[in-house]
Amino acid sequence: MNFLEERIVKDGIIKEGNVLKVDSFLNHQMDIDLFNEIGQEFKKRFANKEINKILTIEASGIGIACIAAQHFHVPVVFAKKSKSINLEGEMLVAEVESFTHKCKNNVIVAKKFLNPEDKVLIIDDFLANGCALQGLIQIVQSAGASVEGIGIVIEKGFQSGGRIIRNLGFQLESLAIIESMDDKAGTVVFREQ
Ligand code: 5GP
């Protein structure tokens, strides 16, 4: 098991409905030393890519992306989930269905922060059905920029997102891939990587 898998086993809580709660170290309270290891690992896995921007989505992606960015020395842009009164000018918009909240959101990035010459690494906390990620990919592509890679902290491998995104030809790196989990027994099985 890698450092993240060990932490999931130690502190993750498996909920009914295939939801993994990791709010003691990732989604609410944040373990910054762990985030730093995550950032280092992303840097290693995307070492051959020329990345000049990281894109993530609010809220949980932001902390992870910011610590990772210290290893890439690039700015972080985060997609906003609703239209804020502070957003001015042209917007890039994609519609995303939320797995955890079971609703549809628009995700929005101001056009001025994504340019055709940008080589983007997309970072997020979870990958389940891939809706969030497909929205972010759509935003990058609508800016004329390129998706150089996708870094995910926890992929739920038994849901379809990972397969769909890899089939589209993207380099998708998930630091832990859950093959199955059992809320009654409290057990998690990881995919060998
Ligand atoms: P997707 O769009 O891939 O179906 O879901 C991705 C988003 O849903 C992630 O950004 C994450 O916020 C949330 N999510 C999906 N599954 C889980 C889960 O099991 N646990 C937690 N904490 N968040 C999840």
PDB file of C-alpha atoms and ligand atoms in Angstrom:
ATOM      1  CA  MET A   1       0.000   0.000   0.000  1.00  0.00           C
ATOM      2  CA  ASN A   2       1.204   3.521  -0.751  1.00  0.00           C
ATOM      3  CA  PHE A   3       1.089   6.419   1.746  1.00  0.00           C
ATOM      4  CA  LEU A   4      -2.406   7.483   0.668  1.00  0.00           C
ATOM      5  CA  GLU A   5      -3.915   3.998   0.672  1.00  0.00           C
ATOM      6  CA  GLU A   6      -2.562   3.512   4.192  1.00  0.00           C
ATOM      7  CA  ARG A   7      -4.205   6.759   5.292  1.00  0.00           C
ATOM      8  CA  ILE A   8      -7.541   5.809   3.708  1.00  0.00           C
ATOM      9  CA  VAL A   9      -7.499   2.487   5.576  1.00  0.00           C
ATOM     10  CA  LYS A  10      -6.587   4.252   8.825  1.00  0.00           C
ATOM     11  CA  ASP A  11      -8.930   7.257   8.719  1.00  0.00           C
ATOM     12  CA  GLY A  12     -11.443   6.817   5.894  1.00  0.00           C
ATOM     13  CA  ILE A  13     -15.050   6.028   6.759  1.00  0.00           C
ATOM     14  CA  ILE A  14     -17.151   3.987   4.345  1.00  0.00           C
ATOM     15  CA  LYS A  15     -20.721   5.201   4.103  1.00  0.00           C
ATOM     16  CA  GLU A  16     -23.773   3.575   2.585  1.00  0.00           C
ATOM     17  CA  GLY A  17     -24.237   4.288  -1.119  1.00  0.00           C
ATOM     18  CA  ASN A  18     -20.580   3.880  -2.085  1.00  0.00           C
ATOM     19  CA  VAL A  19     -19.434   7.105  -0.459  1.00  0.00           C
ATOM     20  CA  LEU A  20     -16.025   7.298   1.195  1.00  0.00           C
ATOM     21  CA  LYS A  21     -15.715   9.989   3.840  1.00  0.00           C
ATOM     22  CA  VAL A  22     -12.224  11.365   4.205  1.00  0.00           C
ATOM     23  CA  ASP A  23     -13.047  14.598   5.938  1.00  0.00           C
ATOM     24  CA  SER A  24     -10.494  14.151   8.720  1.00  0.00           C
ATOM     25  CA  PHE A  25      -7.566  14.572   6.292  1.00  0.00           C
ATOM     26  CA  LEU A  26      -8.772  15.623   2.817  1.00  0.00           C
ATOM     27  CA  ASN A  27     -12.243  17.167   2.537  1.00  0.00           C
ATOM     28  CA  HIS A  28     -12.758  19.209   5.692  1.00  0.00           C
ATOM     29  CA  GLN A  29      -9.756  19.067   8.009  1.00  0.00           C
ATOM     30  CA  MET A  30      -6.703  19.010   5.736  1.00  0.00           C
ATOM     31  CA  ASP A  31      -3.408  17.245   6.469  1.00  0.00           C
ATOM     32  CA  ILE A  32      -0.921  19.529   4.748  1.00  0.00           C
ATOM     33  CA  ASP A  33       2.022  17.143   5.068  1.00  0.00           C
ATOM     34  CA  LEU A  34      -0.092  14.552   3.268  1.00  0.00           C
ATOM     35  CA  PHE A  35      -1.090  17.163   0.643  1.00  0.00           C
ATOM     36  CA  ASN A  36       2.597  17.856   0.154  1.00  0.00           C
ATOM     37  CA  GLU A  37       3.309  14.167  -0.490  1.00  0.00           C
ATOM     38  CA  ILE A  38       0.366  14.136  -2.929  1.00  0.00           C
ATOM     39  CA  GLY A  39       1.816  17.179  -4.730  1.00  0.00           C
ATOM     40  CA  GLN A  40       5.243  15.540  -4.919  1.00  0.00           C
ATOM     41  CA  GLU A  41       3.737  12.367  -6.374  1.00  0.00           C
ATOM     42  CA  PHE A  42       1.796  14.330  -9.021  1.00  0.00           C
ATOM     43  CA  LYS A  43       5.026  16.128  -9.955  1.00  0.00           C
ATOM     44  CA  LYS A  44       6.768  12.763 -10.355  1.00  0.00           C
ATOM     45  CA  ARG A  45       3.979  11.272 -12.473  1.00  0.00           C
ATOM     46  CA  PHE A  46       3.775  14.317 -14.767  1.00  0.00           C
ATOM     47  CA  ALA A  47       7.531  15.012 -14.851  1.00  0.00           C
ATOM     48  CA  ASN A  48       7.638  14.671 -18.650  1.00  0.00           C
ATOM     49  CA  LYS A  49       4.860  17.215 -19.211  1.00  0.00           C
ATOM     50  CA  GLU A  50       5.285  20.950 -19.730  1.00  0.00           C
ATOM     51  CA  ILE A  51       2.592  22.269 -17.442  1.00  0.00           C
ATOM     52  CA  ASN A  52       2.033  25.997 -16.995  1.00  0.00           C
ATOM     53  CA  LYS A  53      -1.312  26.025 -15.175  1.00  0.00           C
ATOM     54  CA  ILE A  54      -3.306  23.888 -12.760  1.00  0.00           C
ATOM     55  CA  LEU A  55      -7.097  23.829 -12.966  1.00  0.00           C
ATOM     56  CA  THR A  56      -9.310  22.513 -10.199  1.00  0.00           C
ATOM     57  CA  ILE A  57     -12.857  22.962  -8.922  1.00  0.00           C
ATOM     58  CA  GLU A  58     -14.157  24.450  -5.680  1.00  0.00           C
ATOM     59  CA  ALA A  59     -14.156  23.605  -2.874  1.00  0.00           C
ATOM     60  CA  SER A  60     -12.165  20.470  -2.035  1.00  0.00           C
ATOM     61  CA  GLY A  61      -9.858  20.630  -5.036  1.00  0.00           C
ATOM     62  CA  ILE A  62      -8.434  24.017  -4.114  1.00  0.00           C
ATOM     63  CA  GLY A  63      -6.231  23.065  -1.165  1.00  0.00           C
ATOM     64  CA  ILE A  64      -4.821  20.027  -2.968  1.00  0.00           C
ATOM     65  CA  ALA A  65      -4.138  22.021  -6.143  1.00  0.00           C
ATOM     66  CA  CYS A  66      -2.434  24.858  -4.252  1.00  0.00           C
ATOM     67  CA  ILE A  67      -0.009  22.582  -2.402  1.00  0.00           C
ATOM     68  CA  ALA A  68       0.657  20.632  -5.617  1.00  0.00           C
ATOM     69  CA  ALA A  69       1.335  23.908  -7.437  1.00  0.00           C
ATOM     70  CA  GLN A  70       4.292  24.553  -5.132  1.00  0.00           C
ATOM     71  CA  HIS A  71       5.971  21.580  -6.838  1.00  0.00           C
ATOM     72  CA  PHE A  72       5.089  22.818 -10.355  1.00  0.00           C
ATOM     73  CA  HIS A  73       5.598  26.562  -9.732  1.00  0.00           C
ATOM     74  CA  VAL A  74       2.517  27.457 -11.772  1.00  0.00           C
ATOM     75  CA  PRO A  75      -0.678  29.372 -10.960  1.00  0.00           C
ATOM     76  CA  VAL A  76      -3.872  27.632  -9.894  1.00  0.00           C
ATOM     77  CA  VAL A  77      -7.253  28.486 -11.367  1.00  0.00           C
ATOM     78  CA  PHE A  78     -10.338  27.041  -9.752  1.00  0.00           C
ATOM     79  CA  ALA A  79     -13.698  26.651 -11.451  1.00  0.00           C
ATOM     80  CA  LYS A  80     -16.549  28.254  -9.533  1.00  0.00           C
ATOM     81  CA  LYS A  81     -19.768  26.365  -9.049  1.00  0.00           C
ATOM     82  CA  SER A  82     -22.212  29.229  -9.306  1.00  0.00           C
ATOM     83  CA  LYS A  83     -22.195  32.605 -10.929  1.00  0.00           C
ATOM     84  CA  SER A  84     -20.653  35.042  -8.511  1.00  0.00           C
ATOM     85  CA  ILE A  85     -21.370  38.757  -8.654  1.00  0.00           C
ATOM     86  CA  ASN A  86     -17.609  39.277  -8.757  1.00  0.00           C
ATOM     87  CA  LEU A  87     -17.151  37.482 -12.074  1.00  0.00           C
ATOM     88  CA  GLU A  88     -16.752  39.968 -14.862  1.00  0.00           C
ATOM     89  CA  GLY A  89     -16.253  39.623 -18.593  1.00  0.00           C
ATOM     90  CA  GLU A  90     -16.533  36.531 -20.761  1.00  0.00           C
ATOM     91  CA  MET A  91     -17.041  33.162 -19.051  1.00  0.00           C
ATOM     92  CA  LEU A  92     -16.325  29.564 -19.964  1.00  0.00           C
ATOM     93  CA  VAL A  93     -19.205  27.452 -18.669  1.00  0.00           C
ATOM     94  CA  ALA A  94     -19.925  23.705 -18.433  1.00  0.00           C
ATOM     95  CA  GLU A  95     -22.812  21.876 -16.813  1.00  0.00           C
ATOM     96  CA  VAL A  96     -21.858  19.267 -14.202  1.00  0.00           C
ATOM     97  CA  GLU A  97     -23.953  16.784 -12.259  1.00  0.00           C
ATOM     98  CA  SER A  98     -22.839  16.386  -8.648  1.00  0.00           C
ATOM     99  CA  PHE A  99     -22.406  12.812  -7.354  1.00  0.00           C
ATOM    100  CA  THR A 100     -22.532  13.808  -3.691  1.00  0.00           C
ATOM    101  CA  HIS A 101     -25.266  16.435  -3.898  1.00  0.00           C
ATOM    102  CA  LYS A 102     -27.347  14.867  -6.705  1.00  0.00           C
ATOM    103  CA  CYS A 103     -27.928  18.166  -8.488  1.00  0.00           C
ATOM    104  CA  LYS A 104     -26.725  20.020 -11.565  1.00  0.00           C
ATOM    105  CA  ASN A 105     -24.353  22.945 -11.330  1.00  0.00           C
ATOM    106  CA  ASN A 106     -22.777  25.248 -13.810  1.00  0.00           C
ATOM    107  CA  VAL A 107     -19.030  25.381 -13.412  1.00  0.00           C
ATOM    108  CA  ILE A 108     -17.508  28.626 -14.531  1.00  0.00           C
ATOM    109  CA  VAL A 109     -14.042  29.992 -15.298  1.00  0.00           C
ATOM    110  CA  ALA A 110     -13.391  33.542 -16.462  1.00  0.00           C
ATOM    111  CA  LYS A 111     -12.078  33.360 -20.025  1.00  0.00           C
ATOM    112  CA  LYS A 112      -9.149  35.641 -19.245  1.00  0.00           C
ATOM    113  CA  PHE A 113      -7.582  32.976 -16.988  1.00  0.00           C
ATOM    114  CA  LEU A 114      -7.385  30.215 -19.630  1.00  0.00           C
ATOM    115  CA  ASN A 115      -5.625  30.935 -22.913  1.00  0.00           C
ATOM    116  CA  PRO A 116      -5.015  28.866 -26.062  1.00  0.00           C
ATOM    117  CA  GLU A 117      -1.311  28.534 -25.166  1.00  0.00           C
ATOM    118  CA  ASP A 118      -2.038  27.055 -21.717  1.00  0.00           C
ATOM    119  CA  LYS A 119      -0.879  23.508 -20.952  1.00  0.00           C
ATOM    120  CA  VAL A 120      -3.141  22.473 -18.139  1.00  0.00           C
ATOM    121  CA  LEU A 121      -2.938  19.872 -15.394  1.00  0.00           C
ATOM    122  CA  ILE A 122      -6.411  19.220 -13.955  1.00  0.00           C
ATOM    123  CA  ILE A 123      -6.455  18.213 -10.284  1.00  0.00           C
ATOM    124  CA  ASP A 124      -9.370  17.036  -8.162  1.00  0.00           C
ATOM    125  CA  ASP A 125      -9.991  15.115  -4.952  1.00  0.00           C
ATOM    126  CA  PHE A 126     -12.331  12.354  -6.178  1.00  0.00           C
ATOM    127  CA  LEU A 127     -13.220  10.675  -9.428  1.00  0.00           C
ATOM    128  CA  ALA A 128     -16.516   8.784  -9.439  1.00  0.00           C
ATOM    129  CA  ASN A 129     -18.660   8.994 -12.574  1.00  0.00           C
ATOM    130  CA  GLY A 130     -16.406  11.601 -14.116  1.00  0.00           C
ATOM    131  CA  CYS A 131     -18.968  14.380 -14.546  1.00  0.00           C
ATOM    132  CA  ALA A 132     -16.914  16.972 -12.683  1.00  0.00           C
ATOM    133  CA  LEU A 133     -13.835  16.068 -14.706  1.00  0.00           C
ATOM    134  CA  GLN A 134     -15.627  16.106 -18.028  1.00  0.00           C
ATOM    135  CA  GLY A 135     -16.881  19.605 -17.214  1.00  0.00           C
ATOM    136  CA  LEU A 136     -13.331  20.774 -16.491  1.00  0.00           C
ATOM    137  CA  ILE A 137     -11.990  19.143 -19.659  1.00  0.00           C
ATOM    138  CA  GLN A 138     -14.741  20.867 -21.659  1.00  0.00           C
ATOM    139  CA  ILE A 139     -13.784  24.231 -20.157  1.00  0.00           C
ATOM    140  CA  VAL A 140     -10.079  23.784 -21.022  1.00  0.00           C
ATOM    141  CA  GLN A 141     -10.924  22.728 -24.565  1.00  0.00           C
ATOM    142  CA  SER A 142     -13.381  25.562 -25.085  1.00  0.00           C
ATOM    143  CA  ALA A 143     -10.549  27.961 -24.189  1.00  0.00           C
ATOM    144  CA  GLY A 144      -8.447  26.341 -26.948  1.00  0.00           C
ATOM    145  CA  ALA A 145      -5.948  25.197 -24.288  1.00  0.00           C
ATOM    146  CA  SER A 146      -4.652  21.635 -23.916  1.00  0.00           C
ATOM    147  CA  VAL A 147      -5.187  19.107 -21.136  1.00  0.00           C
ATOM    148  CA  GLU A 148      -1.683  17.729 -20.447  1.00  0.00           C
ATOM    149  CA  GLY A 149      -2.805  15.459 -17.647  1.00  0.00           C
ATOM    150  CA  ILE A 150      -5.287  14.761 -14.897  1.00  0.00           C
ATOM    151  CA  GLY A 151      -4.295  14.106 -11.286  1.00  0.00           C
ATOM    152  CA  ILE A 152      -6.867  12.589  -8.949  1.00  0.00           C
ATOM    153  CA  VAL A 153      -6.332  11.801  -5.300  1.00  0.00           C
ATOM    154  CA  ILE A 154      -8.943   9.026  -4.921  1.00  0.00           C
ATOM    155  CA  GLU A 155     -10.602   7.232  -7.832  1.00  0.00           C
ATOM    156  CA  LYS A 156     -13.553   4.962  -7.203  1.00  0.00           C
ATOM    157  CA  GLY A 157     -12.586   2.381  -9.807  1.00  0.00           C
ATOM    158  CA  PHE A 158     -15.938   0.604  -9.627  1.00  0.00           C
ATOM    159  CA  GLN A 159     -17.653   3.692 -11.076  1.00  0.00           C
ATOM    160  CA  SER A 160     -17.337   4.566 -14.733  1.00  0.00           C
ATOM    161  CA  GLY A 161     -15.395   7.869 -14.702  1.00  0.00           C
ATOM    162  CA  GLY A 162     -11.859   6.481 -14.870  1.00  0.00           C
ATOM    163  CA  ARG A 163     -12.601   4.177 -17.797  1.00  0.00           C
ATOM    164  CA  ILE A 164     -14.378   6.924 -19.748  1.00  0.00           C
ATOM    165  CA  ILE A 165     -11.588   9.484 -19.247  1.00  0.00           C
ATOM    166  CA  ARG A 166      -8.778   6.988 -20.063  1.00  0.00           C
ATOM    167  CA  ASN A 167     -10.663   5.871 -23.177  1.00  0.00           C
ATOM    168  CA  LEU A 168     -10.659   9.499 -24.314  1.00  0.00           C
ATOM    169  CA  GLY A 169      -6.847   9.234 -24.332  1.00  0.00           C
ATOM    170  CA  PHE A 170      -5.966  11.447 -21.370  1.00  0.00           C
ATOM    171  CA  GLN A 171      -3.103  10.662 -19.000  1.00  0.00           C
ATOM    172  CA  LEU A 172      -5.132  10.131 -15.843  1.00  0.00           C
ATOM    173  CA  GLU A 173      -3.153   9.438 -12.679  1.00  0.00           C
ATOM    174  CA  SER A 174      -5.081   8.456  -9.558  1.00  0.00           C
ATOM    175  CA  LEU A 175      -2.983   8.043  -6.429  1.00  0.00           C
ATOM    176  CA  ALA A 176      -5.402   5.522  -4.918  1.00  0.00           C
ATOM    177  CA  ILE A 177      -7.905   3.506  -6.934  1.00  0.00           C
ATOM    178  CA  ILE A 178     -10.603   1.785  -4.928  1.00  0.00           C
ATOM    179  CA  GLU A 179     -11.700  -1.477  -6.507  1.00  0.00           C
ATOM    180  CA  SER A 180     -14.422  -2.151  -3.966  1.00  0.00           C
ATOM    181  CA  MET A 181     -15.532  -1.148  -0.503  1.00  0.00           C
ATOM    182  CA  ASP A 182     -17.917  -2.611   2.027  1.00  0.00           C
ATOM    183  CA  ASP A 183     -19.655  -0.319   4.483  1.00  0.00           C
ATOM    184  CA  LYS A 184     -20.806  -3.201   6.696  1.00  0.00           C
ATOM    185  CA  ALA A 185     -17.372  -4.783   7.105  1.00  0.00           C
ATOM    186  CA  GLY A 186     -15.536  -1.448   6.849  1.00  0.00           C
ATOM    187  CA  THR A 187     -13.097  -2.857   4.280  1.00  0.00           C
ATOM    188  CA  VAL A 188     -11.496  -1.292   1.197  1.00  0.00           C
ATOM    189  CA  VAL A 189      -9.780  -3.102  -1.670  1.00  0.00           C
ATOM    190  CA  PHE A 190      -7.346  -1.094  -3.827  1.00  0.00           C
ATOM    191  CA  ARG A 191      -6.364  -1.700  -7.457  1.00  0.00           C
ATOM    192  CA  GLU A 192      -2.722  -2.729  -7.889  1.00  0.00           C
ATOM    193  CA  GLN A 193      -0.884   0.018  -9.769  1.00  0.00           C
TER     194      GLN A 193
HETATM  195  P1  5GP B   1     -18.010  12.619 -10.362  1.00  0.00           P
HETATM  196  O1  5GP B   1     -18.359  13.884 -11.066  1.00  0.00           O
HETATM  197  O2  5GP B   1     -16.726  11.997 -10.846  1.00  0.00           O
HETATM  198  O3  5GP B   1     -19.132  11.623 -10.328  1.00  0.00           O
HETATM  199  O4  5GP B   1     -17.782  12.986  -8.832  1.00  0.00           O
HETATM  200  C1  5GP B   1     -16.691  13.766  -8.494  1.00  0.00           C
HETATM  201  C2  5GP B   1     -16.986  14.692  -7.360  1.00  0.00           C
HETATM  202  O5  5GP B   1     -17.935  14.138  -6.431  1.00  0.00           O
HETATM  203  C3  5GP B   1     -15.734  14.942  -6.567  1.00  0.00           C
HETATM  204  O6  5GP B   1     -15.249  16.221  -6.867  1.00  0.00           O
HETATM  205  C4  5GP B   1     -16.148  14.818  -5.110  1.00  0.00           C
HETATM  206  O7  5GP B   1     -16.334  16.102  -4.594  1.00  0.00           O
HETATM  207  C5  5GP B   1     -17.441  14.097  -5.121  1.00  0.00           C
HETATM  208  N1  5GP B   1     -17.393  12.674  -4.720  1.00  0.00           N
HETATM  209  C6  5GP B   1     -17.726  11.609  -5.482  1.00  0.00           C
HETATM  210  N2  5GP B   1     -17.660  10.470  -4.785  1.00  0.00           N
HETATM  211  C7  5GP B   1     -17.263  10.794  -3.549  1.00  0.00           C
HETATM  212  C8  5GP B   1     -17.010  10.017  -2.367  1.00  0.00           C
HETATM  213  O8  5GP B   1     -17.143   8.789  -2.287  1.00  0.00           O
HETATM  214  N3  5GP B   1     -16.592  10.705  -1.276  1.00  0.00           N
HETATM  215  C9  5GP B   1     -16.425  12.055  -1.291  1.00  0.00           C
HETATM  216  N4  5GP B   1     -15.984  12.625  -0.174  1.00  0.00           N
HETATM  217  N5  5GP B   1     -16.668  12.807  -2.391  1.00  0.00           N
HETATM  218  C10 5GP B   1     -17.077  12.200  -3.510  1.00  0.00           C
END
